[in-house]
Amino acid sequence: QVQLVESGGGLVQPGGSLRLSCAASGTIFSIYTMGWYRQAPGRQRELVATITYDTRTNYAESVEGRFTISRTNANVYLQMDSLKSEDTAVYFCNMNYRGVVYWGQGTQVTVSS
C-alpha cells in the first residue's frame, strides 16, 4: 500500500511564496511519475505539474514560470512563487506507479490579503 502525505500549505499574501512537500511511503521502486494537482471551490481538479522518474517536467500554463516541481527519490516538492489569489485551492500530491494512481489527502493553500 502506497501512502502519500502532503505538507506546507497555509495562508500567504499575493506575491508571496510557499513550498509544498509530499512524502511517499510503502514498497516503491524507482520507476514512477509524481505530480501536483489542485481543486478550487466550485471548480474541477486540474493538473499543476508532473515530474517523471528521470526528472522530465510538465507544467500547466497558468503556473509556468512561477512554480517549480522537483523530486528526491519518493518525495516530491512544489516551490510556488509570485502567488496569486487564483492559486487558492486544495493541492493534492499524486503518484502513478505501475499503472495505479495514488493520491494524498490534500493541503490547503490560501492566497489572500
mmCIF file of C-alpha atoms in Angstrom:
data_model
loop_
_atom_site.group_PDB
_atom_site.id
_atom_site.type_symbol
_atom_site.label_atom_id
_atom_site.label_comp_id
_atom_site.label_asym_id
_atom_site.label_seq_id
_atom_site.Cartn_x
_atom_site.Cartn_y
_atom_site.Cartn_z
ATOM 1 C CA GLN A 1 0.000 0.000 0.000
ATOM 2 C CA VAL A 2 1.402 3.375 -1.055
ATOM 3 C CA GLN A 3 0.843 6.319 1.284
ATOM 4 C CA LEU A 4 1.197 9.972 0.243
ATOM 5 C CA VAL A 5 1.280 12.780 2.796
ATOM 6 C CA GLU A 6 1.328 16.462 1.808
ATOM 7 C CA SER A 7 2.546 19.356 3.931
ATOM 8 C CA GLY A 8 3.481 23.018 3.596
ATOM 9 C CA GLY A 9 0.145 24.617 2.815
ATOM 10 C CA GLY A 10 -1.103 27.728 4.548
ATOM 11 C CA LEU A 11 -2.138 31.354 4.203
ATOM 12 C CA VAL A 12 0.055 33.692 2.185
ATOM 13 C CA GLN A 13 -0.342 37.193 0.747
ATOM 14 C CA PRO A 14 -0.403 37.808 -3.007
ATOM 15 C CA GLY A 15 3.132 37.847 -4.373
ATOM 16 C CA GLY A 16 4.371 35.580 -1.611
ATOM 17 C CA SER A 17 5.817 32.077 -1.726
ATOM 18 C CA LEU A 18 5.113 28.626 -0.347
ATOM 19 C CA ARG A 19 6.863 25.282 -0.676
ATOM 20 C CA LEU A 20 4.753 22.138 -0.652
ATOM 21 C CA SER A 21 6.177 18.732 0.173
ATOM 22 C CA CYS A 22 4.866 15.230 -0.433
ATOM 23 C CA ALA A 23 6.332 12.179 1.244
ATOM 24 C CA ALA A 24 5.648 8.753 -0.208
ATOM 25 C CA SER A 25 5.985 5.552 1.774
ATOM 26 C CA GLY A 26 5.492 1.870 1.100
ATOM 27 C CA THR A 27 7.101 -0.642 -1.193
ATOM 28 C CA ILE A 28 8.050 1.582 -4.123
ATOM 29 C CA PHE A 29 10.587 1.030 -6.866
ATOM 30 C CA SER A 30 12.409 3.707 -8.819
ATOM 31 C CA ILE A 31 10.300 3.971 -11.988
ATOM 32 C CA TYR A 32 7.289 6.207 -11.350
ATOM 33 C CA THR A 33 5.808 9.628 -12.076
ATOM 34 C CA MET A 34 4.709 12.091 -9.397
ATOM 35 C CA GLY A 35 2.821 15.339 -9.586
ATOM 36 C CA TRP A 36 0.665 18.021 -8.064
ATOM 37 C CA TYR A 37 -2.986 18.756 -8.791
ATOM 38 C CA ARG A 38 -5.298 21.342 -7.289
ATOM 39 C CA GLN A 39 -9.000 21.919 -6.806
ATOM 40 C CA ALA A 40 -10.563 25.289 -6.031
ATOM 41 C CA PRO A 41 -14.084 25.703 -4.605
ATOM 42 C CA GLY A 42 -16.670 25.145 -7.315
ATOM 43 C CA ARG A 43 -14.075 24.043 -9.855
ATOM 44 C CA GLN A 44 -12.832 20.683 -11.096
ATOM 45 C CA ARG A 45 -9.466 19.259 -10.156
ATOM 46 C CA GLU A 46 -6.702 20.345 -12.523
ATOM 47 C CA LEU A 47 -3.115 19.394 -13.191
ATOM 48 C CA VAL A 48 -0.461 21.744 -11.833
ATOM 49 C CA ALA A 49 2.802 19.950 -12.605
ATOM 50 C CA THR A 50 4.269 16.480 -13.051
ATOM 51 C CA ILE A 51 7.756 15.036 -12.907
ATOM 52 C CA THR A 52 8.972 11.689 -14.200
ATOM 53 C CA TYR A 53 11.499 9.289 -12.693
ATOM 54 C CA ASP A 54 14.198 10.876 -14.851
ATOM 55 C CA THR A 55 13.122 14.424 -13.839
ATOM 56 C CA ARG A 56 11.294 15.440 -17.013
ATOM 57 C CA THR A 57 8.738 18.076 -16.013
ATOM 58 C CA ASN A 58 5.407 19.337 -17.284
ATOM 59 C CA TYR A 59 3.535 22.445 -16.097
ATOM 60 C CA ALA A 60 0.090 23.887 -16.514
ATOM 61 C CA GLU A 61 0.201 27.115 -18.496
ATOM 62 C CA SER A 62 -1.301 29.014 -15.567
ATOM 63 C CA VAL A 63 1.707 28.285 -13.325
ATOM 64 C CA GLU A 64 4.522 28.173 -15.886
ATOM 65 C CA GLY A 65 7.388 30.383 -14.766
ATOM 66 C CA ARG A 66 6.060 30.744 -11.213
ATOM 67 C CA PHE A 67 6.041 27.167 -9.871
ATOM 68 C CA THR A 68 8.848 24.615 -9.843
ATOM 69 C CA ILE A 69 8.406 20.888 -9.264
ATOM 70 C CA SER A 70 11.293 18.728 -8.081
ATOM 71 C CA ARG A 71 11.868 15.330 -6.509
ATOM 72 C CA THR A 72 14.261 13.319 -4.383
ATOM 73 C CA ASN A 73 13.560 9.597 -4.526
ATOM 74 C CA ALA A 74 9.990 9.114 -3.277
ATOM 75 C CA ASN A 75 9.487 12.745 -2.282
ATOM 76 C CA VAL A 76 8.127 15.494 -4.498
ATOM 77 C CA TYR A 77 8.154 19.240 -3.900
ATOM 78 C CA LEU A 78 6.387 22.250 -5.355
ATOM 79 C CA GLN A 79 8.017 25.646 -4.961
ATOM 80 C CA MET A 80 5.364 28.303 -5.541
ATOM 81 C CA ASP A 81 6.464 31.890 -6.129
ATOM 82 C CA SER A 82 4.585 35.047 -7.117
ATOM 83 C CA LEU A 83 1.370 33.568 -5.789
ATOM 84 C CA LYS A 84 -1.956 34.972 -6.956
ATOM 85 C CA SER A 85 -5.415 34.816 -5.424
ATOM 86 C CA GLU A 86 -6.466 32.438 -8.203
ATOM 87 C CA ASP A 87 -3.906 29.920 -6.910
ATOM 88 C CA THR A 88 -6.117 29.368 -3.864
ATOM 89 C CA ALA A 89 -7.064 25.688 -3.789
ATOM 90 C CA VAL A 90 -6.529 22.363 -2.112
ATOM 91 C CA TYR A 91 -3.337 20.901 -3.526
ATOM 92 C CA PHE A 92 -3.050 17.140 -3.933
ATOM 93 C CA CYS A 93 0.040 15.002 -4.347
ATOM 94 C CA ASN A 94 -0.213 12.280 -6.971
ATOM 95 C CA MET A 95 1.841 9.248 -7.918
ATOM 96 C CA ASN A 96 1.435 6.951 -10.908
ATOM 97 C CA TYR A 97 3.147 3.691 -10.071
ATOM 98 C CA ARG A 98 2.917 0.738 -12.426
ATOM 99 C CA GLY A 99 -0.373 1.960 -13.851
ATOM 100 C CA VAL A 100 -2.010 2.597 -10.477
ATOM 101 C CA VAL A 101 -2.758 6.162 -9.355
ATOM 102 C CA TYR A 102 -2.345 7.146 -5.711
ATOM 103 C CA TRP A 103 -3.489 10.385 -4.048
ATOM 104 C CA GLY A 104 -2.718 12.225 -0.855
ATOM 105 C CA GLN A 105 -5.421 13.865 1.258
ATOM 106 C CA GLY A 106 -4.514 17.380 0.153
ATOM 107 C CA THR A 107 -3.173 20.552 1.739
ATOM 108 C CA GLN A 108 -4.944 23.920 1.680
ATOM 109 C CA VAL A 109 -3.267 26.905 0.046
ATOM 110 C CA THR A 110 -4.965 30.267 0.520
ATOM 111 C CA VAL A 111 -3.646 33.405 -1.172
ATOM 112 C CA SER A 112 -5.301 36.498 0.261
ATOM 113 C CA SER A 113 -4.624 39.922 1.713
#
